[in-house]
Amino acid sequence: MSNVLWKSLVVSPAVLGATLLVSGAAIAAPNTTTEVSTETQVATEVVQQPEVLGQVPASSGVLAQVQPYSNEGQNLQSQVTSVSQFSDVQPTDWAFQALQSLVERYGCIAGYPNGTYRGNRALTRYEFAAGLNACLDRVNELIATTTADLVTKQDLATLQRLQEEFSAELATLRGRVDALEARTAELEANQFSTTTKLQGEAIFAVTDAFNGDIAGKTVFQDRVRLNLQSSFTGTDMLNTRLTAGNAKSTQTRQTGESKQTFEIGGNTANGVNIDKLTYEAPVGPAQVYIAATGGQHSHYATVNNPYFFDKTDGGNGALTTFASENPIYRIGGGSGIALNVPFGKPGSILKPSSLTLGYLASEANDPIGGHGLFDGNYAALGQLNFNVGNRIALAATYVHGYFGAGSTLFDSGLNNGAIVGTNLANNLRSTNGSSTNSYGISAAFTPSEKLSISGFVSYHDVIGFGANDNYEAWSYGVGVALPDFGKRGNILGIFGGAQPYSFNNSGGANSGDIPYQVEGFYKYRVSDNISVTPGVIWLPSTGQNNNSEDTFIGTLRTTFTF
């Protein structure tokens, strides 16, 4: 056997030992599993934030494991001559002596330019190749110089012990790398887009109304939403939402009933339409929201109604639109722009607060006279948001609007009837336009993680352009939510108050009754992606008619999120 071959065999244990230490972080890294959940429980915060506002959802599952490979090879390593050059290696570390020997005796361990070794971090294949190359270069050098006493018996014994000790870990690591390579290849072959993420929600609902003026019929309805969320800079968000449904509201059979949230957005025939197209991005400290279609004030404005509000009529909050959010956010909608500007000092009693401004027009796409972005129906919103400590959130809201003849006040700019409130509160004059000034206050208080109290009051002053066209409307409500009631992820909620109503609207017969509504629901979380919500809605005086019978509506809603 040649001298060179003999020396290669002698040095080979050193190569294996160096390889073990270079990959020690990967061996020691725990085999964690990232849980995939598309349901985001935004209601757990004291201040209900907008659905998405210049923020990109964190990657999960396979994406989270694959993403680091896009930056492989960008952290250049440099050779060190002493283990003391590593700021994060201490004499108490379990591998300190072995690392010291490989660095100071064999000189084949590389570190990072900032003087760290990062022994507890999983290494990439690029880093493994760099460390192995350094050791092979050292082997060639030692063979070429034929240095005496190259490897001692003690070194061989130590390296043999390391080989035996880490044999199981090496086998585990090899299996994990093979699995990651297979999953990465599958992802690359089947990915839809490198910038777009698909989120979906499907709702099945069984509803019946009884013991009242509504002719009760049991109905089985559905609604599906598919969100294509695209980010181009990592901090912006283009949201394209496709919606289909077949829900026909029980509101069509009587007056004064709040629609249920799953009845919003569908066209009653399961036809697919784009009901939301928005873009959100940060501009300096502010956040900008632009809506091409389907814009809502509650997309960008803070809604202080935890556990009842779910991303603007989602399927995991309250059953009705009245219990979901303050009706002031239902005035106007469509296309426009909004801006959120933070202010305040983090250390003060009033924690960082914000000013919200928005403008939405419901006829922005129509070029005929009296319509368009500025000549048609519109609603401009201004809101101040305050946080008091970590438990209390307050918001003061003002909305100014203009509406043409025959419009509806609380229709979210959808132009297909009222979403909440009585006819007397909604029906503007059919012959003249109107301007409106609305004022609202909302608050949320979370004394503990197991209790949330929220409520709102709104006043609406309608100024008609014809004789006797003026009227006023009021609305108020309060809700109590018990998160994790009976099981983690479950929610028990009770909300009661008065839907938008008017006593002095000359457009209809005056009534002295207030259209109260009480709703109770229990969201039962079957899994991370499925929830079942039974609930009851009580309407003691529908349509402000004090001669109407009490109406009860029962709903069993099942929500699938993916």
C-alpha positions as a printed Julia matrix, in Angstrom:
562×3 Matrix{Float64}:
   0.0    0.0     0.0
   1.42   3.41   -0.97
   2.4    5.96    1.64
  -0.19   8.44    0.38
  -3.03   5.9     0.59
  -1.97   4.9     4.11
  -1.95   8.51    5.31
  -5.37   9.06    3.71
  -6.8    6.15    5.68
  -5.2    7.45    8.85
  -6.63  10.93    8.43
 -10.13   9.84    7.34
 -11.46   9.58   10.93
 -10.56  13.24   11.4
 -12.65  14.11    8.36
 -15.62  12.19    9.74
 -15.24  13.82   13.16
 -15.12  17.27   11.62
 -18.19  16.48    9.57
 -20.03  15.41   12.71
 -19.21  18.66   14.47
 -20.01  20.82   11.46
 -23.42  19.13   11.26
 -23.91  18.9    15.03
 -26.47  21.66   14.99
 -28.57  19.84   12.46
 -28.37  16.62   14.48
 -29.33  18.34   17.71
 -32.16  20.33   16.16
 -35.53  18.96   17.3
 -37.89  17.51   14.75
 -40.62  20.09   15.12
 -43.86  20.11   13.18
 -45.56  23.31   12.1
 -49.32  23.15   12.46
 -51.23  24.38    9.44
 -54.26  26.45   10.28
 -55.98  28.86    7.96
 -58.37  30.12   10.61
 -56.99  33.28   12.18
 -58.66  34.16   15.44
 -58.3   37.93   15.24
 -61.03  38.29   17.83
 -58.63  37.49   20.65
 -57.25  41.01   20.61
 -58.76  43.85   22.61
 -58.73  46.06   19.52
 -60.17  44.33   16.49
 -57.69  45.02   13.71
 -58.56  45.16   10.0
 -58.76  41.84    8.19
 -55.42  42.34    6.4
 -53.59  45.64    6.42
 -50.17  45.64    4.83
 -49.26  42.41    6.54
 -48.38  39.09    4.96
 -49.53  35.94    6.78
 -46.65  33.87    8.1
 -45.68  30.87    6.0
 -46.73  27.55    7.42
 -46.2   23.87    6.86
 -44.14  22.94    3.81
 -43.66  26.57    2.79
 -42.04  27.42    6.11
 -39.59  24.52    5.74
 -38.74  25.28    2.13
 -38.43  29.05    2.38
 -34.97  29.13    4.04
 -33.46  27.41    0.99
 -34.01  30.58   -1.03
 -31.2   32.22    0.96
 -28.78  29.33    0.93
 -25.13  30.14    0.4
 -25.49  33.83    1.27
 -23.77  33.57    4.67
 -20.09  33.32    3.8
 -17.88  31.48    6.31
 -14.3   32.27    7.27
 -11.59  29.99    8.64
 -10.6   30.36   12.32
  -7.43  29.29   14.11
  -8.66  29.22   17.72
 -11.89  28.14   19.32
 -11.8   31.32   21.41
 -12.65  33.26   18.25
 -16.2   31.91   18.48
 -18.21  34.26   20.71
 -21.01  31.72   21.15
 -18.85  28.7    22.14
 -18.25  28.26   25.87
 -15.95  25.82   27.74
 -19.09  24.35   29.33
 -20.53  23.26   25.98
 -20.7   19.49   25.59
 -18.66  19.49   22.35
 -16.15  22.14   23.38
 -13.12  19.85   23.63
 -13.79  18.11   20.33
 -14.34  21.45   18.61
 -11.18  22.87   20.18
  -9.15  19.93   18.91
 -10.47  20.18   15.35
  -9.93  23.94   15.22
  -6.53  24.27   16.88
  -4.91  20.98   15.87
  -6.36  20.4    12.41
  -7.62  23.84   11.39
 -10.62  22.68    9.4
 -13.59  24.36   11.12
 -15.03  27.56    9.62
 -17.16  30.17   11.39
 -19.3   33.11   10.37
 -17.88  36.58    9.63
 -19.44  37.97   12.82
 -17.36  35.58   14.97
 -20.07  33.02   15.76
 -20.21  29.24   15.21
 -24.03  28.76   15.66
 -23.68  25.21   16.88
 -27.36  24.89   17.8
 -28.7   25.91   14.39
 -29.62  23.54   11.56
 -27.07  23.84    8.73
 -27.77  24.07    5.02
 -26.19  21.81    2.41
 -24.05  24.75    1.27
 -22.63  25.14    4.79
 -22.01  21.4     5.03
 -20.1   21.51    1.74
 -18.01  24.48    2.93
 -17.02  22.71    6.16
 -16.24  19.45    4.38
 -14.15  21.26    1.78
 -12.1   22.95    4.52
 -11.33  19.57    6.11
 -10.41  17.96    2.78
  -8.05  20.84    2.03
  -6.4   20.28    5.41
  -6.09  16.53    4.7
  -4.36  17.19    1.4
  -2.0   19.6     3.12
  -1.12  17.12    5.85
  -0.55  14.33    3.34
   1.65  16.55    1.22
   3.82  17.67    4.13
   3.94  14.17    5.74
   3.92  15.72    9.17
   5.12  13.38   11.91
   2.73  12.28   14.62
  -0.18  13.25   12.45
  -2.81  11.35   14.38
  -2.41   9.83   17.82
  -4.08   6.7    19.13
  -6.05   8.89   21.5
  -7.42  10.87   18.55
  -8.47   7.69   16.8
 -10.21   6.42   19.94
 -12.05   9.71   20.37
 -13.17   9.79   16.75
 -14.29   6.17   16.88
 -16.36   6.91   19.97
 -17.96   9.89   18.22
 -18.8    7.75   15.2
 -20.52   5.17   17.35
 -22.29   7.76   19.51
 -23.79   9.65   16.59
 -24.59   6.78   14.24
 -28.33   6.91   15.06
 -28.46  10.7    14.69
 -26.71  10.5    11.33
 -29.26   7.99   10.1
 -32.11  10.22   11.33
 -30.57  13.26    9.67
 -30.19  11.4     6.39
 -33.87  10.43    6.46
 -34.96  13.99    7.24
 -32.88  15.42    4.4
 -34.3   12.87    1.96
 -37.85  13.71    3.06
 -37.26  17.44    2.7
 -35.83  16.98   -0.77
 -38.88  14.97   -1.81
 -41.31  17.52   -0.39
 -39.39  20.4    -1.98
 -39.5   18.71   -5.38
 -43.25  18.1    -5.02
 -43.85  21.73   -4.04
 -41.85  23.06   -6.98
 -43.72  20.8    -9.39
 -47.2   21.67   -8.13
 -47.01  25.21   -6.8
 -49.69  27.6    -8.03
 -47.71  30.8    -7.6
 -44.63  31.96   -5.75
 -46.41  35.16   -4.66
 -50.03  34.05   -4.12
 -51.65  32.18   -1.25
 -55.12  30.64   -1.41
 -57.45  30.82    1.58
 -61.01  29.59    1.63
 -64.18  29.45    3.7
 -67.29  27.35    3.09
 -70.49  27.69    5.13
 -73.4   25.28    5.39
 -76.37  26.71    7.29
 -79.79  25.36    8.28
 -82.22  28.12    9.31
 -85.84  28.36   10.36
 -88.07  31.13   11.7
 -91.07  30.43   13.92
 -93.57  31.81   16.42
 -93.93  35.12   14.66
 -94.93  37.04   11.59
 -92.47  35.15    9.41
 -93.94  32.18    7.61
 -91.49  29.62    8.9
 -89.79  27.38    6.37
 -86.69  25.35    7.08
 -83.99  26.21    4.55
 -80.52  24.81    3.83
 -78.16  27.45    2.44
 -74.5   27.87    1.61
 -71.79  30.42    0.86
 -68.22  29.91   -0.34
 -65.39  32.45   -0.33
 -62.01  31.93   -2.0
 -59.31  34.51   -1.26
 -56.25  34.86   -3.49
 -53.78  36.82   -1.38
 -50.72  38.04   -3.29
 -47.7   39.84   -1.88
 -45.06  41.44   -4.08
 -42.79  43.11   -1.52
 -43.42  41.01    1.59
 -45.35  43.82    3.31
 -48.13  44.53    0.81
 -51.24  42.5    -0.01
 -53.43  42.22   -3.1
 -56.67  40.47   -2.11
 -58.95  38.99   -4.78
 -62.01  37.28   -3.35
 -64.4   35.02   -5.28
 -67.79  34.41   -3.68
 -70.73  32.14   -4.46
 -73.85  31.41   -2.44
 -77.56  30.64   -2.6
 -78.88  32.28    0.59
 -82.21  34.1     0.39
 -82.65  36.23    3.47
 -85.61  35.76    5.75
 -85.6   39.57    5.81
 -87.54  39.54    2.53
 -90.51  38.02    4.39
 -90.8   40.83    6.93
 -89.26  44.16    7.89
 -86.72  45.1    10.51
 -84.6   41.98   10.74
 -80.81  42.0    10.52
 -79.44  39.7     7.85
 -77.2   36.84    8.85
 -73.56  37.21    7.87
 -73.51  34.24    5.48
 -76.32  35.88    3.48
 -73.94  38.67    2.39
 -72.09  38.34   -0.91
 -73.98  35.54   -2.62
 -76.33  35.98   -5.59
 -78.92  33.35   -4.51
 -77.96  30.99   -7.4
 -74.41  29.94   -6.48
 -73.01  32.03   -9.32
 -69.38  33.02   -8.83
 -68.52  36.72   -8.69
 -65.59  38.86   -7.55
 -67.01  40.64   -4.52
 -63.73  42.06   -3.22
 -60.61  43.4    -4.95
 -58.34  45.43   -2.65
 -54.68  46.35   -2.28
 -52.98  47.26    1.01
 -49.43  48.45    1.6
 -47.38  50.48    4.09
 -46.28  54.0     3.16
 -43.83  55.12    5.81
 -45.5   54.64    9.21
 -48.98  54.69    7.65
 -51.0   51.93    6.02
 -52.83  52.54    2.74
 -55.95  50.64    1.64
 -57.22  50.84   -1.96
 -60.46  49.14   -3.02
 -61.25  48.57   -6.69
 -64.54  46.87   -5.81
 -66.27  45.5    -2.72
 -64.53  47.84   -0.27
 -66.01  48.03    3.24
 -65.22  50.42    6.08
 -64.67  47.48    8.43
 -61.88  46.22    6.14
 -59.59  49.05    7.23
 -61.18  50.66   10.33
 -60.8   49.21   13.82
 -63.98  47.44   14.94
 -64.05  47.1    18.71
 -66.19  43.97   18.88
 -63.94  40.98   19.71
 -65.3   37.47   19.05
 -68.47  38.86   17.38
 -66.7   40.48   14.41
 -64.94  38.1    12.01
 -63.24  39.73    9.02
 -66.41  41.47    7.77
 -69.21  38.89    7.66
 -67.01  35.84    8.09
 -68.33  32.52    9.32
 -66.67  32.34   12.74
 -68.21  35.3    14.57
 -71.76  36.36   15.37
 -74.69  35.09   13.34
 -76.18  38.46   12.36
 -74.78  41.61   10.78
 -76.15  43.67   13.67
 -74.21  41.73   16.32
 -71.11  41.62   14.12
 -70.31  45.35   13.94
 -71.59  48.86   14.55
 -74.12  49.74   11.78
 -72.18  52.95   11.14
 -69.67  50.83    9.17
 -72.53  49.69    6.88
 -73.05  53.19    5.48
 -71.6   53.17    1.98
 -68.98  50.96    0.38
 -67.52  50.05   -2.99
 -64.41  51.68   -4.47
 -62.05  54.14   -2.84
 -59.05  54.67   -0.59
 -58.31  54.72    3.15
 -55.35  55.6     5.36
 -54.35  54.53    8.88
 -51.84  56.8    10.64
 -50.46  55.72   14.07
 -49.58  58.22   16.78
 -48.86  58.29   20.52
 -46.01  57.12   22.71
 -45.7   53.44   23.68
 -44.89  54.29   27.29
 -47.88  56.55   27.91
 -51.21  55.57   29.46
 -52.82  55.91   26.05
 -50.83  53.34   24.17
 -50.06  53.91   20.48
 -53.31  55.1    18.92
 -54.27  55.83   15.34
 -56.23  58.1    13.03
 -58.24  56.44   10.26
 -59.54  58.23    7.15
 -61.46  56.6     4.32
 -63.57  57.35    1.25
 -65.73  54.76   -0.55
 -68.07  55.28   -3.52
 -70.66  52.67   -4.52
 -71.16  53.92   -8.12
 -67.53  54.61   -9.01
 -67.65  52.46  -12.16
 -70.72  54.18  -13.68
 -69.88  57.02  -16.13
 -73.42  58.42  -16.53
 -74.42  61.72  -14.97
 -74.94  61.76  -11.23
 -72.78  58.71  -10.71
 -69.03  58.04  -10.81
 -66.36  58.27   -8.16
 -67.31  61.72   -6.84
 -70.8   62.5    -8.21
 -72.58  59.33   -7.09
 -73.29  57.74   -3.7
 -70.31  57.94   -1.34
 -69.39  57.76    2.35
 -66.34  59.4     3.94
 -65.16  58.07    7.3
 -62.95  59.52   10.02
 -62.09  57.62   13.2
 -59.87  58.06   16.24
 -58.7   54.87   17.96
 -57.35  54.77   21.51
 -55.95  51.99   23.66
 -56.04  52.44   27.43
 -53.54  50.0    28.92
 -53.83  46.46   27.62
 -57.48  45.89   28.45
 -59.56  48.79   27.07
 -59.99  50.01   23.49
 -62.05  53.0    22.4
 -63.01  54.45   19.02
 -64.92  57.57   17.98
 -66.28  57.46   14.42
 -67.79  60.02   12.05
 -69.23  59.22    8.61
 -70.5   61.77    6.1
 -72.4   60.47    3.12
 -74.38  61.44    0.06
 -77.1   59.23   -1.45
 -79.23  59.68   -4.55
 -82.98  59.29   -4.73
 -84.27  55.85   -3.8
 -81.06  54.74   -2.06
 -80.76  52.68    1.11
 -78.73  53.96    4.05
 -77.3   50.75    5.58
 -76.55  48.69    2.47
 -72.7   48.61    2.55
 -72.72  50.06   -0.96
 -74.09  46.82   -2.43
 -77.22  48.57   -3.77
 -79.44  45.54   -3.21
 -81.33  46.44   -0.05
 -80.62  47.03    3.62
 -78.26  44.75    5.49
 -79.35  45.91    8.93
 -82.06  48.15   10.38
 -85.74  48.85    9.82
 -87.36  50.29    6.71
 -87.96  53.6     8.49
 -84.25  53.9     9.29
 -83.09  52.86    5.81
 -85.44  54.15    3.16
 -84.29  57.5     1.82
 -86.61  59.54   -0.37
 -87.41  58.1    -3.79
 -87.64  61.56   -5.4
 -84.75  63.46   -3.8
 -81.18  62.87   -2.73
 -79.99  63.04    0.87
 -76.84  63.77    2.82
 -76.09  62.09    6.13
 -73.97  62.76    9.18
 -73.41  59.79   11.46
 -71.63  59.65   14.81
 -70.59  56.51   16.65
 -68.7   55.36   19.73
 -67.47  51.82   20.28
 -65.57  50.22   23.14
 -64.12  46.87   24.12
 -63.05  45.71   27.57
 -61.27  42.41   28.24
 -60.77  42.02   32.01
 -59.34  38.53   31.47
 -58.63  36.0    28.74
 -61.93  34.31   29.56
 -64.21  37.37   29.3
 -64.79  40.14   26.75
 -67.36  42.95   26.9
 -68.0   45.24   23.95
 -70.62  47.68   22.75
 -71.5   50.63   20.53
 -73.87  53.58   20.1
 -74.53  55.38   16.8
 -76.66  58.38   15.84
 -77.58  59.22   12.25
 -78.85  62.6    11.02
 -80.4   62.41    7.54
 -80.85  65.71    5.68
 -83.11  65.35    2.66
 -83.08  67.78   -0.28
 -86.86  67.98   -0.43
 -89.57  69.19    1.92
 -90.0   67.12    5.08
 -87.23  64.76    4.02
 -85.18  65.01    7.22
 -85.17  62.31    9.87
 -82.96  60.75   12.57
 -81.98  57.19   13.38
 -80.44  55.5    16.4
 -78.77  52.18   17.15
 -77.0   50.65   20.13
 -75.9   47.27   21.42
 -73.73  45.43   23.92
 -72.23  41.96   23.85
 -70.57  39.54   26.26
 -68.27  36.81   24.97
 -66.75  33.89   26.9
 -63.74  32.57   24.97
 -62.64  28.94   25.48
 -65.99  28.16   27.09
 -66.08  24.4    27.62
 -63.12  23.79   25.34
 -60.19  25.73   23.95
 -61.28  27.55   20.8
 -65.0   27.54   21.65
 -66.91  30.82   22.09
 -70.16  31.53   23.91
 -71.6   34.89   22.87
 -74.69  36.94   23.78
 -75.45  40.23   22.06
 -78.45  42.5    22.52
 -79.55  45.99   21.54
 -81.63  48.03   19.14
 -81.2   47.79   15.4
 -81.13  51.12   13.5
 -84.59  52.67   13.88
 -86.32  56.02   13.37
 -89.31  57.67   15.07
 -89.61  60.72   12.81
 -89.23  59.42    9.26
 -92.22  60.81    7.38
 -91.58  58.32    4.59
 -93.52  55.67    6.5
 -96.01  55.2     9.29
 -94.5   56.25   12.61
 -94.23  53.64   15.29
 -93.51  53.94   18.97
 -91.79  50.6    19.36
 -88.04  49.94   19.38
 -86.82  47.01   17.26
 -84.79  45.18   19.85
 -82.75  42.12   18.94
 -81.13  39.53   21.2
 -78.8   36.89   19.82
 -77.1   33.96   21.5
 -74.69  31.55   19.86
 -72.14  28.92   20.79
 -69.27  28.29   18.43
 -67.98  24.76   18.93
 -64.54  24.13   17.45
 -64.51  20.61   16.02
 -60.95  21.01   14.71
 -58.58  23.73   13.57
 -60.51  23.99   10.3
 -64.11  23.12   11.22
 -66.52  24.81   13.61
 -70.22  24.29   14.3
 -72.28  27.23   15.6
 -75.88  26.78   16.82
 -77.69  30.0    17.71
 -81.03  31.68   18.36
 -82.15  35.2    17.39
 -85.06  36.85   19.22
 -86.92  39.78   17.6
 -89.68  41.06   19.92
 -90.89  43.9    17.67
 -89.99  43.5    14.03
 -90.24  46.54   11.76
 -90.85  48.91   14.71
 -94.36  47.49   14.8
 -95.58  47.15   18.36
 -98.42  44.92   17.16
 -96.1   42.3    15.68
 -95.57  38.96   17.34
 -92.24  37.91   18.78
 -90.11  36.2    16.18
 -87.51  33.52   16.84
 -84.95  32.42   14.27
 -82.87  29.31   14.81
 -79.65  28.65   12.87
 -77.15  25.82   12.77
 -74.04  27.04   10.92
 -71.06  24.88    9.99
 -67.91  26.66    8.82
 -64.99  25.07    7.0
 -61.78  27.1     6.65
 -58.83  26.06    4.54
